[in-house]
Amino acid sequence: MSERTPMIEMCNVSKHFGSVIALSDISVQVHSGEVMCLLGDNGAGKSTLIKTLSGVHRPTHGEIRLNGEPARFKSPAYALDAGIATVFQDLAMIPLMSITRNFFMGREPTVGWGPLKRIDWKLADRIAKQEMGKIGIDVRDPSQPVGTLSGGERQCVAIARAVYFGAKVLILDEPTSALGVKQASVVLRYIAKARADGLAVIFITHNVHHAYPVADAFILLKRGGSLGTFRKEDITREEVLNMMAGGAELESLDAELAEFQRSDTERADADTSGVRPRLAAGQ
């Protein structure tokens, strides 16, 4: 794996917003046919990292490489043209518009030319239905509003759209955060399929139970810095959970709570022992 050229790579990337250091010296490598899970709590720097990769932000220091070549994206459109597709949490979808219109979103197939040029809705509907069918979602009517789909199915529309338009790198921002178990399983199944199709997938989440089944490697972020990159075969689910939760902090919290409980017990015992003599005197 290490001998191959990574499809996308961050080399010692830092991002500053004035005096605020959002990312500090981050290095990530993701190969084709691999799922890299980016883990971290709120405020860890996950959103800044994916926005830097997708062309929203430019690195303050460091370099981004795409298939071994240095890449500088002026905007998300340049990153998309280079094959980096990002599916954000809000999905950039319009609920009242059809599945087909959301699937193509300004890139609809056309027929005719000049003033007679028009959208080929029959072809567009057929493609949308076929692409959703490839991931196991049977869309009876692609002209139905996308808002009628479940959360997991809407995620799959966004992912299928990115894959259909030639994404080489697929970045998923918390795709399972607001989903139930069944809907999350649909998304995770398609992430595995995208890996099998040869895409380099970056899966951002704070849910280790969703990340561990599909991941090939993990990078853990904390306060803008990296706690390290780990191959799945080298780390257990429990070790990942412990690192995310902060093992030392949890041990300190357990000791502190135990001390509170001990103090409360001693205070209750002291109050009880002081009440009994007064009751006896009253009798």
PDB file of C-alpha atoms in Angstrom:
ATOM      1  CA  MET A   1       0.000   0.000   0.000  1.00  0.00           C
ATOM      2  CA  SER A   2       2.760   2.471   0.951  1.00  0.00           C
ATOM      3  CA  GLU A   3       4.579   1.909  -2.373  1.00  0.00           C
ATOM      4  CA  ARG A   4       1.630   3.205  -4.395  1.00  0.00           C
ATOM      5  CA  THR A   5       1.098   6.890  -5.045  1.00  0.00           C
ATOM      6  CA  PRO A   6      -1.729   8.218  -2.859  1.00  0.00           C
ATOM      7  CA  MET A   7      -4.709   9.529  -4.771  1.00  0.00           C
ATOM      8  CA  ILE A   8      -4.894  12.509  -2.415  1.00  0.00           C
ATOM      9  CA  GLU A   9      -2.383  13.657   0.151  1.00  0.00           C
ATOM     10  CA  MET A  10      -1.994  16.470   2.685  1.00  0.00           C
ATOM     11  CA  CYS A  11       1.624  17.235   3.530  1.00  0.00           C
ATOM     12  CA  ASN A  12       2.190  19.139   6.795  1.00  0.00           C
ATOM     13  CA  VAL A  13      -0.863  21.319   6.218  1.00  0.00           C
ATOM     14  CA  SER A  14      -1.738  24.098   8.647  1.00  0.00           C
ATOM     15  CA  LYS A  15      -4.609  26.553   8.458  1.00  0.00           C
ATOM     16  CA  HIS A  16      -4.732  29.800  10.435  1.00  0.00           C
ATOM     17  CA  PHE A  17      -7.590  32.264  10.760  1.00  0.00           C
ATOM     18  CA  GLY A  18      -5.770  35.281  12.112  1.00  0.00           C
ATOM     19  CA  SER A  19      -4.383  34.223  15.474  1.00  0.00           C
ATOM     20  CA  VAL A  20      -6.580  31.107  15.595  1.00  0.00           C
ATOM     21  CA  ILE A  21      -4.838  27.877  14.557  1.00  0.00           C
ATOM     22  CA  ALA A  22      -7.562  25.648  13.113  1.00  0.00           C
ATOM     23  CA  LEU A  23      -5.195  22.980  11.740  1.00  0.00           C
ATOM     24  CA  SER A  24      -1.625  22.340  12.785  1.00  0.00           C
ATOM     25  CA  ASP A  25       0.831  20.283  10.728  1.00  0.00           C
ATOM     26  CA  ILE A  26      -1.632  17.669   9.420  1.00  0.00           C
ATOM     27  CA  SER A  27      -0.454  14.915   7.070  1.00  0.00           C
ATOM     28  CA  VAL A  28      -2.917  12.476   5.474  1.00  0.00           C
ATOM     29  CA  GLN A  29      -2.583   9.935   2.666  1.00  0.00           C
ATOM     30  CA  VAL A  30      -5.558   8.234   1.017  1.00  0.00           C
ATOM     31  CA  HIS A  31      -5.158   5.682  -1.763  1.00  0.00           C
ATOM     32  CA  SER A  32      -7.620   4.588  -4.415  1.00  0.00           C
ATOM     33  CA  GLY A  33      -9.869   1.794  -3.154  1.00  0.00           C
ATOM     34  CA  GLU A  34      -9.425   2.859   0.458  1.00  0.00           C
ATOM     35  CA  VAL A  35     -11.642   4.402   3.137  1.00  0.00           C
ATOM     36  CA  MET A  36      -9.877   6.797   5.502  1.00  0.00           C
ATOM     37  CA  CYS A  37     -12.000   7.686   8.524  1.00  0.00           C
ATOM     38  CA  LEU A  38     -11.397  11.114   9.985  1.00  0.00           C
ATOM     39  CA  LEU A  39     -12.422  11.010  13.630  1.00  0.00           C
ATOM     40  CA  GLY A  40     -12.698  13.767  16.183  1.00  0.00           C
ATOM     41  CA  ASP A  41     -15.038  15.511  18.570  1.00  0.00           C
ATOM     42  CA  ASN A  42     -16.718  18.840  17.894  1.00  0.00           C
ATOM     43  CA  GLY A  43     -14.081  21.544  17.429  1.00  0.00           C
ATOM     44  CA  ALA A  44     -11.355  19.058  16.519  1.00  0.00           C
ATOM     45  CA  GLY A  45     -10.800  20.611  13.087  1.00  0.00           C
ATOM     46  CA  LYS A  46     -12.685  18.124  10.900  1.00  0.00           C
ATOM     47  CA  SER A  47     -14.726  20.741   9.033  1.00  0.00           C
ATOM     48  CA  THR A  48     -11.690  22.941   8.391  1.00  0.00           C
ATOM     49  CA  LEU A  49      -9.748  19.974   7.041  1.00  0.00           C
ATOM     50  CA  ILE A  50     -12.391  18.925   4.535  1.00  0.00           C
ATOM     51  CA  LYS A  51     -12.986  22.518   3.438  1.00  0.00           C
ATOM     52  CA  THR A  52      -9.241  22.832   2.834  1.00  0.00           C
ATOM     53  CA  LEU A  53      -9.241  19.629   0.790  1.00  0.00           C
ATOM     54  CA  SER A  54     -12.308  20.669  -1.212  1.00  0.00           C
ATOM     55  CA  GLY A  55     -11.065  24.133  -2.169  1.00  0.00           C
ATOM     56  CA  VAL A  56     -13.108  26.267   0.243  1.00  0.00           C
ATOM     57  CA  HIS A  57      -9.976  27.268   2.195  1.00  0.00           C
ATOM     58  CA  ARG A  58      -6.372  27.524   1.069  1.00  0.00           C
ATOM     59  CA  PRO A  59      -3.694  26.085   3.365  1.00  0.00           C
ATOM     60  CA  THR A  60      -1.652  28.633   5.306  1.00  0.00           C
ATOM     61  CA  HIS A  61       1.280  26.224   5.254  1.00  0.00           C
ATOM     62  CA  GLY A  62       1.893  22.865   3.624  1.00  0.00           C
ATOM     63  CA  GLU A  63       0.811  21.282   0.367  1.00  0.00           C
ATOM     64  CA  ILE A  64      -2.030  19.226  -1.087  1.00  0.00           C
ATOM     65  CA  ARG A  65      -1.174  16.638  -3.738  1.00  0.00           C
ATOM     66  CA  LEU A  66      -3.551  14.882  -6.091  1.00  0.00           C
ATOM     67  CA  ASN A  67      -2.202  11.657  -7.567  1.00  0.00           C
ATOM     68  CA  GLY A  68       1.317  12.782  -6.665  1.00  0.00           C
ATOM     69  CA  GLU A  69       1.059  16.236  -8.259  1.00  0.00           C
ATOM     70  CA  PRO A  70       0.829  19.492  -6.254  1.00  0.00           C
ATOM     71  CA  ALA A  71      -2.700  20.913  -6.361  1.00  0.00           C
ATOM     72  CA  ARG A  72      -3.945  24.394  -5.512  1.00  0.00           C
ATOM     73  CA  PHE A  73      -7.668  24.908  -5.846  1.00  0.00           C
ATOM     74  CA  LYS A  74      -8.968  28.439  -6.330  1.00  0.00           C
ATOM     75  CA  SER A  75     -12.502  27.342  -5.421  1.00  0.00           C
ATOM     76  CA  PRO A  76     -14.616  24.214  -4.820  1.00  0.00           C
ATOM     77  CA  ALA A  77     -15.449  24.209  -8.547  1.00  0.00           C
ATOM     78  CA  TYR A  78     -11.761  23.693  -9.391  1.00  0.00           C
ATOM     79  CA  ALA A  79     -11.551  20.853  -6.854  1.00  0.00           C
ATOM     80  CA  LEU A  80     -14.674  19.269  -8.334  1.00  0.00           C
ATOM     81  CA  ASP A  81     -13.244  19.511 -11.847  1.00  0.00           C
ATOM     82  CA  ALA A  82     -10.115  17.758 -10.553  1.00  0.00           C
ATOM     83  CA  GLY A  83     -12.226  14.872  -9.258  1.00  0.00           C
ATOM     84  CA  ILE A  84     -12.677  15.816  -5.580  1.00  0.00           C
ATOM     85  CA  ALA A  85     -16.368  15.584  -4.682  1.00  0.00           C
ATOM     86  CA  THR A  86     -17.549  16.629  -1.231  1.00  0.00           C
ATOM     87  CA  VAL A  87     -20.919  15.684   0.214  1.00  0.00           C
ATOM     88  CA  PHE A  88     -21.615  18.075   3.074  1.00  0.00           C
ATOM     89  CA  GLN A  89     -24.110  17.463   5.875  1.00  0.00           C
ATOM     90  CA  ASP A  90     -26.741  19.746   4.335  1.00  0.00           C
ATOM     91  CA  LEU A  91     -26.385  17.747   1.058  1.00  0.00           C
ATOM     92  CA  ALA A  92     -26.968  20.879  -1.089  1.00  0.00           C
ATOM     93  CA  MET A  93     -30.350  19.510  -2.122  1.00  0.00           C
ATOM     94  CA  ILE A  94     -33.720  21.175  -2.689  1.00  0.00           C
ATOM     95  CA  PRO A  95     -36.408  19.014  -1.039  1.00  0.00           C
ATOM     96  CA  LEU A  96     -39.279  20.160  -3.296  1.00  0.00           C
ATOM     97  CA  MET A  97     -37.367  19.454  -6.496  1.00  0.00           C
ATOM     98  CA  SER A  98     -37.377  16.011  -8.093  1.00  0.00           C
ATOM     99  CA  ILE A  99     -34.787  13.301  -7.559  1.00  0.00           C
ATOM    100  CA  THR A 100     -33.654  13.754 -11.166  1.00  0.00           C
ATOM    101  CA  ARG A 101     -33.214  17.529 -10.901  1.00  0.00           C
ATOM    102  CA  ASN A 102     -31.276  17.160  -7.646  1.00  0.00           C
ATOM    103  CA  PHE A 103     -29.173  14.394  -9.170  1.00  0.00           C
ATOM    104  CA  PHE A 104     -28.025  16.523 -12.126  1.00  0.00           C
ATOM    105  CA  MET A 105     -28.279  20.018 -10.572  1.00  0.00           C
ATOM    106  CA  GLY A 106     -27.378  22.134 -13.594  1.00  0.00           C
ATOM    107  CA  ARG A 107     -25.655  19.348 -15.553  1.00  0.00           C
ATOM    108  CA  GLU A 108     -28.731  17.853 -17.207  1.00  0.00           C
ATOM    109  CA  PRO A 109     -28.295  16.014 -20.527  1.00  0.00           C
ATOM    110  CA  THR A 110     -29.600  17.953 -23.517  1.00  0.00           C
ATOM    111  CA  VAL A 111     -30.800  17.299 -27.050  1.00  0.00           C
ATOM    112  CA  GLY A 112     -30.917  19.609 -30.030  1.00  0.00           C
ATOM    113  CA  TRP A 113     -28.692  22.595 -30.663  1.00  0.00           C
ATOM    114  CA  GLY A 114     -28.822  26.370 -30.713  1.00  0.00           C
ATOM    115  CA  PRO A 115     -32.246  27.843 -29.876  1.00  0.00           C
ATOM    116  CA  LEU A 116     -33.780  24.342 -30.092  1.00  0.00           C
ATOM    117  CA  LYS A 117     -31.518  22.941 -27.382  1.00  0.00           C
ATOM    118  CA  ARG A 118     -33.499  21.485 -24.482  1.00  0.00           C
ATOM    119  CA  ILE A 119     -33.148  19.124 -21.536  1.00  0.00           C
ATOM    120  CA  ASP A 120     -33.666  15.443 -22.286  1.00  0.00           C
ATOM    121  CA  TRP A 121     -35.799  14.597 -19.265  1.00  0.00           C
ATOM    122  CA  LYS A 122     -36.432  11.009 -20.340  1.00  0.00           C
ATOM    123  CA  LEU A 123     -32.705  10.277 -20.440  1.00  0.00           C
ATOM    124  CA  ALA A 124     -32.145  12.162 -17.180  1.00  0.00           C
ATOM    125  CA  ASP A 125     -34.880  10.187 -15.402  1.00  0.00           C
ATOM    126  CA  ARG A 126     -33.494   6.901 -16.743  1.00  0.00           C
ATOM    127  CA  ILE A 127     -29.946   7.678 -15.592  1.00  0.00           C
ATOM    128  CA  ALA A 128     -31.076   8.771 -12.129  1.00  0.00           C
ATOM    129  CA  LYS A 129     -33.152   5.612 -11.720  1.00  0.00           C
ATOM    130  CA  GLN A 130     -30.307   3.389 -12.950  1.00  0.00           C
ATOM    131  CA  GLU A 131     -27.673   4.970 -10.711  1.00  0.00           C
ATOM    132  CA  MET A 132     -29.890   4.680  -7.639  1.00  0.00           C
ATOM    133  CA  GLY A 133     -30.646   1.088  -8.599  1.00  0.00           C
ATOM    134  CA  LYS A 134     -26.915   0.296  -8.629  1.00  0.00           C
ATOM    135  CA  ILE A 135     -26.778   0.998  -4.909  1.00  0.00           C
ATOM    136  CA  GLY A 136     -29.878  -1.037  -4.140  1.00  0.00           C
ATOM    137  CA  ILE A 137     -32.439   1.774  -3.950  1.00  0.00           C
ATOM    138  CA  ASP A 138     -35.458   1.184  -6.169  1.00  0.00           C
ATOM    139  CA  VAL A 139     -36.818   4.563  -7.220  1.00  0.00           C
ATOM    140  CA  ARG A 140     -40.267   4.037  -8.715  1.00  0.00           C
ATOM    141  CA  ASP A 141     -40.654   7.591  -9.967  1.00  0.00           C
ATOM    142  CA  PRO A 142     -37.491   9.732 -10.325  1.00  0.00           C
ATOM    143  CA  SER A 143     -39.713  12.786 -10.790  1.00  0.00           C
ATOM    144  CA  GLN A 144     -40.912  12.563  -7.173  1.00  0.00           C
ATOM    145  CA  PRO A 145     -39.613  15.248  -4.770  1.00  0.00           C
ATOM    146  CA  VAL A 146     -36.334  14.273  -3.154  1.00  0.00           C
ATOM    147  CA  GLY A 147     -37.826  15.324   0.176  1.00  0.00           C
ATOM    148  CA  THR A 148     -40.029  12.214   0.086  1.00  0.00           C
ATOM    149  CA  LEU A 149     -36.935   9.999   0.470  1.00  0.00           C
ATOM    150  CA  SER A 150     -35.520   8.938   3.811  1.00  0.00           C
ATOM    151  CA  GLY A 151     -32.397  10.597   5.175  1.00  0.00           C
ATOM    152  CA  GLY A 152     -30.227   7.645   4.172  1.00  0.00           C
ATOM    153  CA  GLU A 153     -31.642   7.604   0.656  1.00  0.00           C
ATOM    154  CA  ARG A 154     -31.005  11.342   0.230  1.00  0.00           C
ATOM    155  CA  GLN A 155     -27.409  10.755   1.296  1.00  0.00           C
ATOM    156  CA  CYS A 156     -27.142   8.050  -1.345  1.00  0.00           C
ATOM    157  CA  VAL A 157     -28.511  10.399  -4.020  1.00  0.00           C
ATOM    158  CA  ALA A 158     -25.746  12.871  -3.186  1.00  0.00           C
ATOM    159  CA  ILE A 159     -23.068  10.162  -3.196  1.00  0.00           C
ATOM    160  CA  ALA A 160     -24.341   8.542  -6.407  1.00  0.00           C
ATOM    161  CA  ARG A 161     -24.366  11.967  -8.056  1.00  0.00           C
ATOM    162  CA  ALA A 162     -20.720  12.546  -7.148  1.00  0.00           C
ATOM    163  CA  VAL A 163     -19.661   9.114  -8.391  1.00  0.00           C
ATOM    164  CA  TYR A 164     -21.603   9.409 -11.651  1.00  0.00           C
ATOM    165  CA  PHE A 165     -19.891  12.680 -12.528  1.00  0.00           C
ATOM    166  CA  GLY A 166     -16.441  11.163 -12.226  1.00  0.00           C
ATOM    167  CA  ALA A 167     -15.269  11.690  -8.677  1.00  0.00           C
ATOM    168  CA  LYS A 168     -11.891  10.160  -7.879  1.00  0.00           C
ATOM    169  CA  VAL A 169     -11.933  11.311  -4.266  1.00  0.00           C
ATOM    170  CA  LEU A 170     -15.175  11.217  -2.282  1.00  0.00           C
ATOM    171  CA  ILE A 171     -15.309  13.277   0.927  1.00  0.00           C
ATOM    172  CA  LEU A 172     -18.305  12.583   3.180  1.00  0.00           C
ATOM    173  CA  ASP A 173     -19.058  15.014   5.999  1.00  0.00           C
ATOM    174  CA  GLU A 174     -20.884  13.211   8.836  1.00  0.00           C
ATOM    175  CA  PRO A 175     -23.202  11.306   6.450  1.00  0.00           C
ATOM    176  CA  THR A 176     -24.707   9.126   9.207  1.00  0.00           C
ATOM    177  CA  SER A 177     -24.955  11.654  12.046  1.00  0.00           C
ATOM    178  CA  ALA A 178     -28.748  12.205  11.866  1.00  0.00           C
ATOM    179  CA  LEU A 179     -29.716   8.710  10.676  1.00  0.00           C
ATOM    180  CA  GLY A 180     -31.198   5.708  12.405  1.00  0.00           C
ATOM    181  CA  VAL A 181     -29.517   2.315  12.398  1.00  0.00           C
ATOM    182  CA  LYS A 182     -31.239   1.035   9.251  1.00  0.00           C
ATOM    183  CA  GLN A 183     -30.678   4.240   7.258  1.00  0.00           C
ATOM    184  CA  ALA A 184     -27.062   4.453   8.391  1.00  0.00           C
ATOM    185  CA  SER A 185     -26.484   0.892   7.194  1.00  0.00           C
ATOM    186  CA  VAL A 186     -27.646   1.904   3.695  1.00  0.00           C
ATOM    187  CA  VAL A 187     -25.055   4.696   3.589  1.00  0.00           C
ATOM    188  CA  LEU A 188     -22.275   2.511   5.009  1.00  0.00           C
ATOM    189  CA  ARG A 189     -23.031  -0.166   2.430  1.00  0.00           C
ATOM    190  CA  TYR A 190     -22.618   2.363  -0.358  1.00  0.00           C
ATOM    191  CA  ILE A 191     -19.381   3.678   1.124  1.00  0.00           C
ATOM    192  CA  ALA A 192     -18.065   0.105   0.906  1.00  0.00           C
ATOM    193  CA  LYS A 193     -19.252  -0.068  -2.708  1.00  0.00           C
ATOM    194  CA  ALA A 194     -17.502   3.211  -3.574  1.00  0.00           C
ATOM    195  CA  ARG A 195     -14.282   1.739  -2.177  1.00  0.00           C
ATOM    196  CA  ALA A 196     -14.792  -1.415  -4.255  1.00  0.00           C
ATOM    197  CA  ASP A 197     -15.211   0.795  -7.341  1.00  0.00           C
ATOM    198  CA  GLY A 198     -11.742   2.231  -6.737  1.00  0.00           C
ATOM    199  CA  LEU A 199     -12.558   5.599  -5.186  1.00  0.00           C
ATOM    200  CA  ALA A 200     -10.487   7.169  -2.436  1.00  0.00           C
ATOM    201  CA  VAL A 201     -13.022   7.851   0.319  1.00  0.00           C
ATOM    202  CA  ILE A 202     -12.593  10.212   3.267  1.00  0.00           C
ATOM    203  CA  PHE A 203     -15.323   9.522   5.810  1.00  0.00           C
ATOM    204  CA  ILE A 204     -15.689  12.205   8.491  1.00  0.00           C
ATOM    205  CA  THR A 205     -17.545  11.155  11.616  1.00  0.00           C
ATOM    206  CA  HIS A 206     -17.482  11.155  15.397  1.00  0.00           C
ATOM    207  CA  ASN A 207     -19.228   7.768  15.592  1.00  0.00           C
ATOM    208  CA  VAL A 208     -16.654   5.006  15.910  1.00  0.00           C
ATOM    209  CA  HIS A 209     -19.323   2.298  15.590  1.00  0.00           C
ATOM    210  CA  HIS A 210     -20.165   3.583  12.105  1.00  0.00           C
ATOM    211  CA  ALA A 211     -16.549   4.173  11.114  1.00  0.00           C
ATOM    212  CA  TYR A 212     -14.900   0.936  12.208  1.00  0.00           C
ATOM    213  CA  PRO A 213     -16.787  -1.566   9.962  1.00  0.00           C
ATOM    214  CA  VAL A 214     -15.961   0.253   6.702  1.00  0.00           C
ATOM    215  CA  ALA A 215     -12.612   1.902   7.467  1.00  0.00           C
ATOM    216  CA  ASP A 216      -9.207   0.815   6.233  1.00  0.00           C
ATOM    217  CA  ALA A 217      -7.390   3.442   8.274  1.00  0.00           C
ATOM    218  CA  PHE A 218      -8.105   6.144  10.854  1.00  0.00           C
ATOM    219  CA  ILE A 219      -6.751   9.583  11.574  1.00  0.00           C
ATOM    220  CA  LEU A 220      -7.741  11.150  14.875  1.00  0.00           C
ATOM    221  CA  LEU A 221      -7.924  14.907  15.301  1.00  0.00           C
ATOM    222  CA  LYS A 222      -7.928  16.848  18.537  1.00  0.00           C
ATOM    223  CA  ARG A 223      -7.941  20.659  18.753  1.00  0.00           C
ATOM    224  CA  GLY A 224      -6.596  21.006  15.232  1.00  0.00           C
ATOM    225  CA  GLY A 225      -3.733  18.564  15.690  1.00  0.00           C
ATOM    226  CA  SER A 226      -3.341  14.924  14.741  1.00  0.00           C
ATOM    227  CA  LEU A 227      -3.154  12.140  17.320  1.00  0.00           C
ATOM    228  CA  GLY A 228      -1.807   9.872  14.596  1.00  0.00           C
ATOM    229  CA  THR A 229      -2.825   7.699  11.671  1.00  0.00           C
ATOM    230  CA  PHE A 230      -3.601   4.027  12.318  1.00  0.00           C
ATOM    231  CA  ARG A 231      -4.292   1.063  10.057  1.00  0.00           C
ATOM    232  CA  LYS A 232      -7.355  -0.929  11.025  1.00  0.00           C
ATOM    233  CA  GLU A 233      -5.331  -4.093  11.591  1.00  0.00           C
ATOM    234  CA  ASP A 234      -3.149  -2.252  14.122  1.00  0.00           C
ATOM    235  CA  ILE A 235      -5.867  -0.814  16.387  1.00  0.00           C
ATOM    236  CA  THR A 236      -9.035  -2.163  18.004  1.00  0.00           C
ATOM    237  CA  ARG A 237     -12.416  -0.477  18.165  1.00  0.00           C
ATOM    238  CA  GLU A 238     -11.987  -0.046  21.938  1.00  0.00           C
ATOM    239  CA  GLU A 239      -8.603   1.642  21.491  1.00  0.00           C
ATOM    240  CA  VAL A 240     -10.095   4.074  18.974  1.00  0.00           C
ATOM    241  CA  LEU A 241     -12.949   4.855  21.374  1.00  0.00           C
ATOM    242  CA  ASN A 242     -10.514   5.389  24.210  1.00  0.00           C
ATOM    243  CA  MET A 243      -8.370   7.783  22.175  1.00  0.00           C
ATOM    244  CA  MET A 244     -11.382   9.737  20.966  1.00  0.00           C
ATOM    245  CA  ALA A 245     -12.876  10.020  24.440  1.00  0.00           C
ATOM    246  CA  GLY A 246      -9.524  10.887  25.985  1.00  0.00           C
ATOM    247  CA  GLY A 247      -8.474   8.028  28.221  1.00  0.00           C
ATOM    248  CA  ALA A 248      -6.559  10.190  30.714  1.00  0.00           C
ATOM    249  CA  GLU A 249      -9.422  12.680  30.979  1.00  0.00           C
ATOM    250  CA  LEU A 250     -11.922   9.881  31.615  1.00  0.00           C
ATOM    251  CA  GLU A 251      -9.749   8.345  34.320  1.00  0.00           C
ATOM    252  CA  SER A 252      -9.420  11.743  35.991  1.00  0.00           C
ATOM    253  CA  LEU A 253     -13.191  12.246  35.767  1.00  0.00           C
ATOM    254  CA  ASP A 254     -13.848   8.802  37.276  1.00  0.00           C
ATOM    255  CA  ALA A 255     -11.534   9.606  40.204  1.00  0.00           C
ATOM    256  CA  GLU A 256     -13.197  12.991  40.704  1.00  0.00           C
ATOM    257  CA  LEU A 257     -16.705  11.483  40.656  1.00  0.00           C
ATOM    258  CA  ALA A 258     -15.611   8.764  43.084  1.00  0.00           C
ATOM    259  CA  GLU A 259     -14.312  11.464  45.442  1.00  0.00           C
ATOM    260  CA  PHE A 260     -17.620  13.346  45.236  1.00  0.00           C
ATOM    261  CA  GLN A 261     -19.515  10.145  46.007  1.00  0.00           C
ATOM    262  CA  ARG A 262     -17.260   9.385  48.977  1.00  0.00           C
ATOM    263  CA  SER A 263     -17.717  12.907  50.362  1.00  0.00           C
ATOM    264  CA  ASP A 264     -21.487  12.722  49.952  1.00  0.00           C
ATOM    265  CA  THR A 265     -21.579   9.351  51.732  1.00  0.00           C
ATOM    266  CA  GLU A 266     -19.484  10.662  54.652  1.00  0.00           C
ATOM    267  CA  ARG A 267     -21.685  13.759  54.946  1.00  0.00           C
ATOM    268  CA  ALA A 268     -24.868  11.640  54.933  1.00  0.00           C
ATOM    269  CA  ASP A 269     -23.419   9.360  57.621  1.00  0.00           C
ATOM    270  CA  ALA A 270     -22.480  12.361  59.760  1.00  0.00           C
ATOM    271  CA  ASP A 271     -25.972  13.858  59.463  1.00  0.00           C
ATOM    272  CA  THR A 272     -27.601  10.547  60.388  1.00  0.00           C
ATOM    273  CA  SER A 273     -25.398  10.072  63.452  1.00  0.00           C
ATOM    274  CA  GLY A 274     -26.244  13.599  64.650  1.00  0.00           C
ATOM    275  CA  VAL A 275     -30.007  13.091  64.371  1.00  0.00           C
ATOM    276  CA  ARG A 276     -30.283   9.932  66.414  1.00  0.00           C
ATOM    277  CA  PRO A 277     -29.187  11.395  69.822  1.00  0.00           C
ATOM    278  CA  ARG A 278     -31.675  14.274  69.499  1.00  0.00           C
ATOM    279  CA  LEU A 279     -34.483  11.832  68.794  1.00  0.00           C
ATOM    280  CA  ALA A 280     -33.528   9.810  71.844  1.00  0.00           C
ATOM    281  CA  ALA A 281     -33.521  12.950  74.054  1.00  0.00           C
ATOM    282  CA  GLY A 282     -36.926  13.935  72.760  1.00  0.00           C
ATOM    283  CA  GLN A 283     -38.374  10.612  73.758  1.00  0.00           C
TER     284      GLN A 283
END
